[in-house]
Amino acid sequence: MQRIAIDMDEVIADFNPKHLRVFNSDYNENLTVNDLMGTRLRELRPQMKNEIIAYLNDPTFFRDLDVMKDSQEVIKELSEHFEVFITTAAMEFPSSFTAKYEWLKEHFPFLDEMNFVFCGDKSIIHADYLIDDNVRHFQRFKGQGILFTAPHNINETGYVRVNNWLEIREYFLR
Ligand SMILES: [Mg+2]
């Protein structure tokens, strides 16, 4: 079976709405996902970079993110034809481990937790495909990178790109 490695944040976990919600509420701002097109919150408000990143060190931050639309159904289908691994660069935020693990168990109960990979540098991942919103993870990846559209990456070119989970279904199961 071929292997598909799948990122979490901004691919199966809807990171931005919550990040914006807590930031807007704490700093009396009104930013929306549209403001993040082609950029990131920390680039939009560089003077607040430390505060913006600090949210991600909260051990509960990642526990209640929404699930990306159609990802559960499509991953369930994919897992009948491929070996599916969830690969998250969790070392960036070590306090997120428990929340991320519990989130995966809650929303993707059909996946074996032995297929959860909490890693740092994703170039160690040996898979045929990597679905990720960060192009940096493709630089040294040996398989086929698939860029999942996220606000920050809309201007990236030169990658196989999918815009949603139905397009992933089409790519793999056509
Ligand atoms: Mg991501």
Short mmCIF file of N, CA, C and O and ligand atoms in Angstrom, two decimals, residues 7-11 122 132-134, ligand 1:
data_model
loop_
_atom_site.label_atom_id
_atom_site.label_comp_id
_atom_site.label_asym_id
_atom_site.label_seq_id
_atom_site.Cartn_x
_atom_site.Cartn_y
_atom_site.Cartn_z
N ASP A 7 -0.78 16.46 7.28
CA ASP A 7 -0.54 17.46 8.32
C ASP A 7 -1.83 17.72 9.12
O ASP A 7 -2.92 17.37 8.67
N MET A 8 -1.70 18.34 10.27
CA MET A 8 -2.89 18.67 11.07
C MET A 8 -3.37 20.11 10.85
O MET A 8 -4.39 20.32 10.22
N ASP A 9 -2.61 21.08 11.39
CA ASP A 9 -3.12 22.46 11.39
C ASP A 9 -3.28 23.02 9.98
O ASP A 9 -2.36 22.95 9.17
N GLU A 10 -4.45 23.55 9.73
CA GLU A 10 -4.83 24.15 8.45
C GLU A 10 -5.00 23.09 7.35
O GLU A 10 -5.10 23.43 6.18
N VAL A 11 -4.99 21.81 7.72
CA VAL A 11 -5.26 20.75 6.75
C VAL A 11 -6.45 19.91 7.23
O VAL A 11 -7.43 19.75 6.53
N LYS A 122 10.09 17.37 9.02
CA LYS A 122 9.29 16.36 8.32
C LYS A 122 10.05 15.63 7.21
O LYS A 122 9.50 14.72 6.59
N ASP A 132 0.16 19.02 2.95
CA ASP A 132 0.58 19.99 3.96
C ASP A 132 0.32 21.40 3.44
O ASP A 132 0.27 21.63 2.23
N ASP A 133 0.12 22.34 4.35
CA ASP A 133 -0.08 23.73 3.92
C ASP A 133 1.22 24.52 3.93
O ASP A 133 1.23 25.66 3.46
N ASN A 134 2.30 23.95 4.47
CA ASN A 134 3.58 24.66 4.52
C ASN A 134 4.55 24.12 3.48
O ASN A 134 5.00 22.98 3.59
MG MG B 1 -0.12 22.92 8.87
#
